[in-house]
Coordinates of C-alpha atoms and ligand atoms in Angstrom, one line a residue:
X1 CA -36.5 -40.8 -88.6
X2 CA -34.3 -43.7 -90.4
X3 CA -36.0 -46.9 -91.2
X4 CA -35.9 -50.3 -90.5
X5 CA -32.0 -51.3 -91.1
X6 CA -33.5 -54.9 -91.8
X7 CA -35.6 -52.9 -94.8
X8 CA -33.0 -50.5 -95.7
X9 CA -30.5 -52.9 -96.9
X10 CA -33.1 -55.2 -98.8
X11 CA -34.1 -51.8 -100.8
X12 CA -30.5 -51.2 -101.3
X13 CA -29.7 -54.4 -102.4
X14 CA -33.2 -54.2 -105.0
X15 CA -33.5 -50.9 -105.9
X16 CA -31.4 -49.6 -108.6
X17 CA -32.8 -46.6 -109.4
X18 CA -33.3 -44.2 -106.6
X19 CA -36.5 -42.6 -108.0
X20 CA -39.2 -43.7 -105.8
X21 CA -41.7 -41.2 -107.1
X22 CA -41.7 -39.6 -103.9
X23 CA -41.3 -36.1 -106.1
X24 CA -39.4 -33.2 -105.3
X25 CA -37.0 -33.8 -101.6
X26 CA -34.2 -31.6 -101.3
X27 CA -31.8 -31.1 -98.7
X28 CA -30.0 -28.0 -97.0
X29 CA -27.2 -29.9 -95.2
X30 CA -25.0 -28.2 -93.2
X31 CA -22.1 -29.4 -91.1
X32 CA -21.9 -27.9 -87.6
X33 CA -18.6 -26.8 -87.2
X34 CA -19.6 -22.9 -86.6
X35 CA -22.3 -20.4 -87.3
X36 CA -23.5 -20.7 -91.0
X37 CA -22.9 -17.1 -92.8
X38 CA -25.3 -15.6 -94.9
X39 CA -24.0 -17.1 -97.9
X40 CA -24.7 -20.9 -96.7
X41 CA -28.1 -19.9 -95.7
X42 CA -29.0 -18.7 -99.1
X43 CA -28.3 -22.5 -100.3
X44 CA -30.9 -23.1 -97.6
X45 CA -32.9 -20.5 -99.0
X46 CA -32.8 -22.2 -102.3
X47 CA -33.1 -25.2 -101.4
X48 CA -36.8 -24.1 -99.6
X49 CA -38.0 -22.0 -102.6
X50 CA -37.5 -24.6 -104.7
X51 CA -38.7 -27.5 -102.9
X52 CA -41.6 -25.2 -101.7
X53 CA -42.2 -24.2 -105.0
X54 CA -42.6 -27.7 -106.7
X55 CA -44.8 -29.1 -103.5
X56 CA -41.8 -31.3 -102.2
X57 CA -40.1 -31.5 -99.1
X58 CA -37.2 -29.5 -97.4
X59 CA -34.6 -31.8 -95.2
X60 CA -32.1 -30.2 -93.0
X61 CA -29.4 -32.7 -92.4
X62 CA -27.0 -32.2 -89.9
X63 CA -23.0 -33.6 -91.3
X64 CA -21.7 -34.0 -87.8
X65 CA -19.2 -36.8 -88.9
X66 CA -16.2 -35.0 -88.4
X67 CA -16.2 -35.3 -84.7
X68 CA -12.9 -33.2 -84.6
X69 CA -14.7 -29.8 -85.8
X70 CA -17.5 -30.6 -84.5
X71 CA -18.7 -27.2 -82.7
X72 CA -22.2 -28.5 -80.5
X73 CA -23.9 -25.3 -80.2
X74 CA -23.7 -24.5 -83.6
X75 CA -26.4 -27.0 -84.9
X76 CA -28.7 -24.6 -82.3
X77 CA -27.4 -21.7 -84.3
X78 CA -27.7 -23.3 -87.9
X79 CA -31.7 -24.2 -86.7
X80 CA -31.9 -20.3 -85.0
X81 CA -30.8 -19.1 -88.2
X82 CA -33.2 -21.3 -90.5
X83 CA -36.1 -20.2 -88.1
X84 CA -35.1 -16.4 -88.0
X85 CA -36.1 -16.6 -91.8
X86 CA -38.8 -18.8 -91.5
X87 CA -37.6 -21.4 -93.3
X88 CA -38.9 -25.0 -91.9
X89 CA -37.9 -28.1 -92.9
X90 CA -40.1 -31.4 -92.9
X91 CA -37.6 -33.6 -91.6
X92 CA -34.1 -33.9 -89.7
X93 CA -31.7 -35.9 -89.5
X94 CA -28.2 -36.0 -87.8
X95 CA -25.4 -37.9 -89.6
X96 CA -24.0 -39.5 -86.2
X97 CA -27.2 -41.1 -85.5
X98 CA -27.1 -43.0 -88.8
X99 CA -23.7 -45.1 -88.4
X100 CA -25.5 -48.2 -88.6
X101 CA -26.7 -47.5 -92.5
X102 CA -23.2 -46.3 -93.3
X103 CA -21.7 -49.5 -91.7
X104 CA -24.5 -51.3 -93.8
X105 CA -23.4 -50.1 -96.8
X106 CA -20.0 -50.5 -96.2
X107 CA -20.7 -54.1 -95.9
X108 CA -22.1 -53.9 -99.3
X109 CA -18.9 -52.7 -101.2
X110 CA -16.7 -54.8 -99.1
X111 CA -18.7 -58.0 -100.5
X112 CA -18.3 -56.2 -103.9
X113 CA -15.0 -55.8 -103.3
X114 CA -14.5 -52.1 -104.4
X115 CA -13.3 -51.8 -100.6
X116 CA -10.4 -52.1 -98.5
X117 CA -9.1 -51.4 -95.1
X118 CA -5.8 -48.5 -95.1
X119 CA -4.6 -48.2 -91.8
X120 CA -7.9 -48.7 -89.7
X121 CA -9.5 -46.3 -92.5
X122 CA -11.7 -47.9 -94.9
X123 CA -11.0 -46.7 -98.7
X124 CA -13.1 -46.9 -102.0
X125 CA -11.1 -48.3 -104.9
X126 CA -11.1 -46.7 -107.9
X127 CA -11.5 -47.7 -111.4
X128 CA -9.1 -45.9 -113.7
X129 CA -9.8 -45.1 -117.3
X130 CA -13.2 -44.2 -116.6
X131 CA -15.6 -40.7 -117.9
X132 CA -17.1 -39.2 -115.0
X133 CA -20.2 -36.6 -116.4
X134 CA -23.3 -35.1 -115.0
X135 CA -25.3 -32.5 -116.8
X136 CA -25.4 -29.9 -114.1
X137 CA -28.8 -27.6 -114.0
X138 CA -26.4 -25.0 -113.8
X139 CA -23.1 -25.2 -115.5
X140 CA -24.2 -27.9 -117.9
X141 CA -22.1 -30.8 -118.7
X142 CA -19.4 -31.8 -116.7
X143 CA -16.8 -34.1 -117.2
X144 CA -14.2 -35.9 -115.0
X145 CA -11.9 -38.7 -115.7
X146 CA -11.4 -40.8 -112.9
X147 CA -7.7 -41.1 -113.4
X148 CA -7.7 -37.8 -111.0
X149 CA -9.4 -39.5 -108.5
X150 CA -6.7 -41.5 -105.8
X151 CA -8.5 -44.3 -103.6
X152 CA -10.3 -42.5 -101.1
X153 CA -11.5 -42.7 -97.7
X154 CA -14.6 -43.5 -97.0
X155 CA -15.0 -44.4 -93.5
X156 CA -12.2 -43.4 -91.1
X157 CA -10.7 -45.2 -88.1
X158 CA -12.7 -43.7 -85.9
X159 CA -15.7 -45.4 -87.2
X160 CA -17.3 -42.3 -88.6
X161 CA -17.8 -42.1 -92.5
X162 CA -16.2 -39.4 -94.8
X163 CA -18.5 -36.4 -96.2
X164 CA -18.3 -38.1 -99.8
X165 CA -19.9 -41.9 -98.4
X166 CA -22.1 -40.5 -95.6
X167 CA -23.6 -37.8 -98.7
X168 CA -23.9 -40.4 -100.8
X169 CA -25.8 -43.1 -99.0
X170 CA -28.0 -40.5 -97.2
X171 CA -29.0 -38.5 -100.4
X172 CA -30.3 -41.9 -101.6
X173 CA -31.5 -43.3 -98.6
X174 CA -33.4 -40.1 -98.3
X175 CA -34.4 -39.8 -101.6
X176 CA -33.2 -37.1 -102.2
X177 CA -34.1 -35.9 -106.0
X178 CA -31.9 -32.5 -105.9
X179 CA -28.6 -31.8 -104.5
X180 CA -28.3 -27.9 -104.6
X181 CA -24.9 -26.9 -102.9
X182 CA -21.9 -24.6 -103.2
X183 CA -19.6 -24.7 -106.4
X184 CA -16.9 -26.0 -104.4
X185 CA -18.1 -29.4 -104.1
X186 CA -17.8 -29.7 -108.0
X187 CA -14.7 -31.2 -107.4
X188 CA -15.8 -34.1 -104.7
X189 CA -18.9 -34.7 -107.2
X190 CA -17.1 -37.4 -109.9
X191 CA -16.2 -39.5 -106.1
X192 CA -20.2 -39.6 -105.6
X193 CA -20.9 -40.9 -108.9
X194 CA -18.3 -43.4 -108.6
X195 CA -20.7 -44.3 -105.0
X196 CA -23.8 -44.1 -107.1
X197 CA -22.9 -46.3 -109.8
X198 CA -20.8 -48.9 -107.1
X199 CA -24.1 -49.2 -105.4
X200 CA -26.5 -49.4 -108.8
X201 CA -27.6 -46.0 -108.1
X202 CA -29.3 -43.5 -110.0
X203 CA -28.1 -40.2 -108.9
X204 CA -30.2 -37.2 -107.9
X205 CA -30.2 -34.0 -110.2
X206 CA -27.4 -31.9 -109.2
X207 CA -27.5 -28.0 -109.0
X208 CA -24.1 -26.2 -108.1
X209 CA -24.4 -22.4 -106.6
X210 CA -21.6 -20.5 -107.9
X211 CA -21.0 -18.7 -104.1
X212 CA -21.6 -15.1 -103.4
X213 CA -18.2 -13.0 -103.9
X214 CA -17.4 -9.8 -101.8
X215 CA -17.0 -6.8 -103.7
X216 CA -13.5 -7.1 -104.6
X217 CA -14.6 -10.1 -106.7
X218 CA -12.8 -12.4 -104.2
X219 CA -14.1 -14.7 -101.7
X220 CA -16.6 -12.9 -99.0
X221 CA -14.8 -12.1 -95.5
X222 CA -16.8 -11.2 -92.5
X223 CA -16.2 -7.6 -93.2
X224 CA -17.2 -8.1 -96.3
X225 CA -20.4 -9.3 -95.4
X226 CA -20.1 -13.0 -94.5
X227 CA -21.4 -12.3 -91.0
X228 CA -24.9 -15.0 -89.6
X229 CA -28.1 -14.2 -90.3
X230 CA -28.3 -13.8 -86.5
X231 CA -25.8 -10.9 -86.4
X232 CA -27.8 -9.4 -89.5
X233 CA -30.9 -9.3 -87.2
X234 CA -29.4 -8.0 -84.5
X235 CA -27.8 -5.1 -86.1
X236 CA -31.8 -4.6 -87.0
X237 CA -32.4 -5.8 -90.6
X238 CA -35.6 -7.4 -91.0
X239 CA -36.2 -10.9 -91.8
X240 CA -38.0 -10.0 -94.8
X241 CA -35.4 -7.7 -96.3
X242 CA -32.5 -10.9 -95.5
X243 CA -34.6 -13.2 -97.2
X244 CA -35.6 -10.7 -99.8
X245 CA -31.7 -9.8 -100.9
X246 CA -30.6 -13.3 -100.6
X247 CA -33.2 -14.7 -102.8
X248 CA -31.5 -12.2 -106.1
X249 CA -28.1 -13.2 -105.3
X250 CA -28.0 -15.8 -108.0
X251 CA -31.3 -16.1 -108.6
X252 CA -33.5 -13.5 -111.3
X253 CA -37.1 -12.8 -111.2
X254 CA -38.9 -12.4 -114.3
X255 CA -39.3 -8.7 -115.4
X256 CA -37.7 -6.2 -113.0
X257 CA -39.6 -6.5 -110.1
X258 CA -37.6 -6.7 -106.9
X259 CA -39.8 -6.8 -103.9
X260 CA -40.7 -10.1 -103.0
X261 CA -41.9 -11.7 -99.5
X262 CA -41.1 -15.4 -99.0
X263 CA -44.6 -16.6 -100.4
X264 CA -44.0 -14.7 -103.4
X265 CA -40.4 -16.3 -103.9
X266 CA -41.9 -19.5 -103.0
X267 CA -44.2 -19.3 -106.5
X268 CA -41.7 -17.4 -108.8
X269 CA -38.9 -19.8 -107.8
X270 CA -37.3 -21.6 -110.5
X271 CA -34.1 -23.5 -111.1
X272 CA -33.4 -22.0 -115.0
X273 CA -33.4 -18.4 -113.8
X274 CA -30.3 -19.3 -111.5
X275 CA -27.2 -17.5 -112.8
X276 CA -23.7 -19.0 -113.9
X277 CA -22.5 -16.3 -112.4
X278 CA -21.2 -15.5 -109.2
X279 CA -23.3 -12.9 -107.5
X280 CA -21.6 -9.6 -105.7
X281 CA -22.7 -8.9 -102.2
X282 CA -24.1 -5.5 -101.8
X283 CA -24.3 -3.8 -98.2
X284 CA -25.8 -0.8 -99.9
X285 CA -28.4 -3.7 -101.5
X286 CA -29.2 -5.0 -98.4
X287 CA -29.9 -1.7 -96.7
X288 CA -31.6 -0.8 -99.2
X289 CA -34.1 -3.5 -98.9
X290 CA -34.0 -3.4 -95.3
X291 CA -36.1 0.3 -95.9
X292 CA -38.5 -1.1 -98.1
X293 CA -39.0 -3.5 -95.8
X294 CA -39.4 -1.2 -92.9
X295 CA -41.7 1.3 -95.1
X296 CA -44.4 -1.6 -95.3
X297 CA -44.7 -2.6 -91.9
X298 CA -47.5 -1.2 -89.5
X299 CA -46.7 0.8 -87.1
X300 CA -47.8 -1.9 -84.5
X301 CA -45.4 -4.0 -86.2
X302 CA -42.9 -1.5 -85.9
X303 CA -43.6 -0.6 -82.2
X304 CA -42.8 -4.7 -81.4
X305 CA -40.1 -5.2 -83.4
X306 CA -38.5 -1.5 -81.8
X307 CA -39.5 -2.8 -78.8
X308 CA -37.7 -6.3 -79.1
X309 CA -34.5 -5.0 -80.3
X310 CA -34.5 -1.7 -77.3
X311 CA -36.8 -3.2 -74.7
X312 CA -38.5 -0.9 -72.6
X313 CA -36.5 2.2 -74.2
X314 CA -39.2 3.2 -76.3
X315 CA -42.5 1.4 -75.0
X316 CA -44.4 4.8 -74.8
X317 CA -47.6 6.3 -76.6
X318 CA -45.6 8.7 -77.9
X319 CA -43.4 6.3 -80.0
X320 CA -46.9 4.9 -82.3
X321 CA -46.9 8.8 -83.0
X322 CA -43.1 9.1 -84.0
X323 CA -42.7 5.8 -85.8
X324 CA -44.7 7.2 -89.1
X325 CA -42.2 10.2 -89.3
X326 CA -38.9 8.0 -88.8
X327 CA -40.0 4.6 -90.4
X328 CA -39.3 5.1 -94.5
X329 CA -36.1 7.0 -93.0
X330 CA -33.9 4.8 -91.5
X331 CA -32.1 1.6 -93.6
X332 CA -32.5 -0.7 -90.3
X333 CA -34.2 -0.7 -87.0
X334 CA -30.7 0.0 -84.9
X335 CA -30.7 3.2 -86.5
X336 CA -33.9 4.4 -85.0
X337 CA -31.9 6.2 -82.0
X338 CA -29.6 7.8 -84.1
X339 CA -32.9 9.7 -85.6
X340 CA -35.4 9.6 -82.6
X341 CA -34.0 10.0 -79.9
X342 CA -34.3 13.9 -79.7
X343 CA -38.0 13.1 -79.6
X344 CA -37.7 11.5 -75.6
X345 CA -34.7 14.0 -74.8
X346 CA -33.0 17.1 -75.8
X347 CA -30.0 16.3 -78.3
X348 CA -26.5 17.4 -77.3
X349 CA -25.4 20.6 -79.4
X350 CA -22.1 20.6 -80.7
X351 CA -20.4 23.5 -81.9
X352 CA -19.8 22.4 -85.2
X353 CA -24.2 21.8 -85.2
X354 CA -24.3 25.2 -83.9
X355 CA -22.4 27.0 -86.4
X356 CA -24.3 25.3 -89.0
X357 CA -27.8 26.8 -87.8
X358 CA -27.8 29.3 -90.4
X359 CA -29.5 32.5 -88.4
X360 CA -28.3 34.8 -85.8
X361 CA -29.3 34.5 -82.4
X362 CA -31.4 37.6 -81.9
X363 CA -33.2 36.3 -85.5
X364 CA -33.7 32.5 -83.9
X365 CA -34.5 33.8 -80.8
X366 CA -37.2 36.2 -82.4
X367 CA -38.9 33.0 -84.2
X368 CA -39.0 31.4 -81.0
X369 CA -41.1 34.5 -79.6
X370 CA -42.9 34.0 -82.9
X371 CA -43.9 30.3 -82.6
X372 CA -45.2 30.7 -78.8
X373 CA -48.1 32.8 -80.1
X374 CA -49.4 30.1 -82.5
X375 CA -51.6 26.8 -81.5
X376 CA -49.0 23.9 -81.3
X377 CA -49.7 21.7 -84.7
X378 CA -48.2 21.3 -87.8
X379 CA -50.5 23.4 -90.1
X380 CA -49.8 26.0 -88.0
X381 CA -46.1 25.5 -87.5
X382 CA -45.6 25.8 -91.3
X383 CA -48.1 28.5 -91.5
X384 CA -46.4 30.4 -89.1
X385 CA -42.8 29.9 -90.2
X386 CA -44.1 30.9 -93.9
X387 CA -45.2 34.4 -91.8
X388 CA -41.9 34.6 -90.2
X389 CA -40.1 34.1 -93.3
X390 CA -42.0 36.8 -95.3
X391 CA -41.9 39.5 -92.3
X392 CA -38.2 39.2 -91.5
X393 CA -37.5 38.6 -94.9
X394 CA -35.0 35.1 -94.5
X395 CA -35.5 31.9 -95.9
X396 CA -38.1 29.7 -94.5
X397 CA -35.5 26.7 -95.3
X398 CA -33.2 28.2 -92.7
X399 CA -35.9 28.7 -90.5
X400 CA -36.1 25.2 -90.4
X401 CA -32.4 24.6 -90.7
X402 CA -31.8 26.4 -87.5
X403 CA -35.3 24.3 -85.8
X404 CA -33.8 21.2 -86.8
X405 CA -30.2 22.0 -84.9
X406 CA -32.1 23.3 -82.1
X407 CA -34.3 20.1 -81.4
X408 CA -32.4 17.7 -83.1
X409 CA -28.9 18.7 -82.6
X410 CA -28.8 17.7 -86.3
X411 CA -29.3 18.9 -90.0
X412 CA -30.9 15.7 -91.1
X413 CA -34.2 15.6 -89.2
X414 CA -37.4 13.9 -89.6
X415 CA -39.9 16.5 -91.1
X416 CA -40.1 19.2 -88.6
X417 CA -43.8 20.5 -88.4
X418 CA -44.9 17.2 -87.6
X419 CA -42.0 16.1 -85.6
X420 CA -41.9 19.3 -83.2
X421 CA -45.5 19.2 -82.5
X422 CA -45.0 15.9 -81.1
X423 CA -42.1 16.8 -79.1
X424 CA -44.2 19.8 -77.6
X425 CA -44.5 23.9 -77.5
X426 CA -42.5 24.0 -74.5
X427 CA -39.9 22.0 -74.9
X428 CA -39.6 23.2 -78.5
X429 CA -39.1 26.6 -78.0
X430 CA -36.3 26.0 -74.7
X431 CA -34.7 24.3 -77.2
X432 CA -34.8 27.5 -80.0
X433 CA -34.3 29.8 -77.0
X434 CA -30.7 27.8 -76.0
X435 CA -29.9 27.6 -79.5
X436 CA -30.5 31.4 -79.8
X437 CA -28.3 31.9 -76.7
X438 CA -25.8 30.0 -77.9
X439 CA -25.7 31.7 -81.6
X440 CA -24.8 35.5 -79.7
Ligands
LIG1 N1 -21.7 -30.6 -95.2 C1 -21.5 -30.0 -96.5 C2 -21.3 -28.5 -96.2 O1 -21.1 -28.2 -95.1 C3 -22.6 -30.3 -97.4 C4 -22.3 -30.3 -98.8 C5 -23.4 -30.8 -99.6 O2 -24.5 -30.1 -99.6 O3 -23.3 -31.9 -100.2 O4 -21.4 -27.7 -97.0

């Protein structure tokens, strides 16, 4: 998608402000050297709401200049992981396919002599003495001096240029009118404007994200969280719940509102409700969002997504009937086992299970006799364990203490009326009668 070299230099050589009216174009702009965690993709994400928001355009840029970290399959994962969340950008470009502009532009400080070779490298001289400031949408004010700033590389011996140059040129070229990235490139921004003003540049806005902090307040490790979006999906957390969490980390909503899908983030978006702050990731957060999430889908929307993460395991009839009674209680789709299995297959009992089933046997077993008499649905399961309860004078909560053991080798359960008549009269009550025998 780069233009014309024979045009590019003439506008670089005319132009001196880089406002083309082209509105809003921001970039997410990754370098390929691994699999982006969660926390670069919510620079992505921000990038999108806020382009998307204002009407403009999204750019994914791939920094593949440093050939020596270079990591190919990752750009397939950085794109998997845009995709996942829906996120699509209007245009791409790859640094290394671009030398020429670099080379172009290289030419142009050389002539202006604020250029010289080091060693096969190509450096950028720097003026001393001089106040480097940008009023950051976020922080504010910033200021530099550029007596902190050595001479610095700008294209190496190799050919290839540095991050600073390649930025530089490409956020103008590109016309790009918002650079939203980490906090940590505060410190590379004063070099930039030193480019920018060397090349009679106007330089975009610039909008630093403090980064996400695990909960100890220090930086976020993979166990803390700092794992792809693509692990996140496969351990079962919607793409709506991801997108959902990220969006608040660092961002605020008006009023306290907190569900949001990507449309809705798209037109509530804006860059003075970013905080200062670095935001804490919260597992619990994320799970928790994960079950809203999960509440609101349809059952048919359940039943594929079930279906993609366990294929085949669960592609019965029976599962659009079980999905209801398991959906608002599980915090991600990998739990859905854990919680349903005992629906397709009778659940281990453990002794530990078995002493907590609060009856005796000849009391369990008795229910079970109980239970066969009735018609097998759940008005008449609760109806009937009401009766048991009154006659034999125990609580109908242990009644259904000692159900839940039996069928799902478990105290937590989905509710049990509806849940056993699914599973079926027979089966049911071989499962009370073992739990009965194993009580004595
Ligand atoms: N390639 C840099 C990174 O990986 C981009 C920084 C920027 O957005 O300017 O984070």
């Amino acid at each position: 998608m780069s233009k014309a070299i024979g045009s590019e230099r003439s506008r670089v050589i005319e132009t001196l402000s880089s406002s083309k009216g082209r509105g809003i174009r921001v970039r997410y702009a990754p370098s390929p050297t691994g699999i982006p965690h969660i926390g670069n993709i919510r620079t992505a994400l921000f990038n999108y709401l806020f382009a998307k928001n204002q009407g403009g355009e999204f750019l994914l840029r791939i920094e593949d200049t440093d050939r020596a970290r270079l990591v190919p399959e990752s750009v397939d994962k950085i794109k998997e992981s845009l995709i996942l969340l829906n996120l699509k950008w209007d245009e791409e470009e790859h640094q290394s396919k671009r030398l020429d502009i670099y080379n172009k532009h290289l030419e142009i400080l050389k002539v202006k002599k604020l250029a010289y070779e080091d060693q096969g490298a190509w450096r950028f001289k720097v003026e001393k003495g001089k106040n480097l400031t940008w009023n950051d949408v976020v922080h504010g004010p910033v200021k530099f001096s550029s007596d902190v700033i050595e001479d610095f590389v700008i294209v190496k011996s190799d050919g290839f240029p540095t991050y600073h140059f390649a930025s530089v040129v490409d956020d103008h070229d590109l016309e790009i009118s918002h650079v939203m990235r980490g906090d940590e490139w505060i410190s590379s921004t004063p070099k930039h404007l030193l480019l920018y003003e060397a090349f009679g540049w106007k330089h975009p806005h610039f909008v630093h994200l403090p980064p996400i902090l695990g909960s100890g307040h220090t930086k976020l490790s993979k166990r803390g969280g700092a794992k792809s979006v693509i692990e996140y999906v496969e351990e079962g957390y919607l793409p709506e719940a991801i997108v959902n969490f990220l969006a608040l980390l660092g961002w605020a909503p008006k009023g306290d509102r907190e569900l949001f899908t990507l449309d809705e983030l798209v037109s509530e978006f804006s860059l003075d409700r970013l905080n200062k702050n670095s935001p804490i990731f919260n597992l619990e957060k994320l799970q928790w969002f994960n079950q809203q999430w999960l509440k609101k889908l349809s059952p048919n929307d359940f039943y594929k997504k079930l279906n993609d993460k366990f294929p085949h395991a669960y592609a019965s009839k029976v599962t659009l009937s079980v999905i209801p009674l398991v959906q608002g209680r599980i915090g991600s789709i990998a739990d859905f086992p854990k919680l349903a299995d005992s629906f397709y297959k009778k659940p281990p009992l453990t002794n530990p299970v078995i002493k907590a089933a609060p009856l005796s046997g000849a009391t369990i077993s008795q229910y079970a006799k109980d239970l066969e008499k009735i018609d097998w649905n759940p008005d008449m399961i609760r109806a009937g364990t009401a009766e048991f309860a009154r006659v034999h004078s125990v609580e109908t909560k242990d009644l259904y203490r000692s159900l839940g053991v039996a069928t799902f080798g478990n105290l937590v359960t989905p509710p049990l009326p509806e849940s056993v008549s699914i599973i079926g009269k027979e089966e049911t009550l071989e499962r009370v009668s073992e739990l009965a025998k194993k009580k004595k």
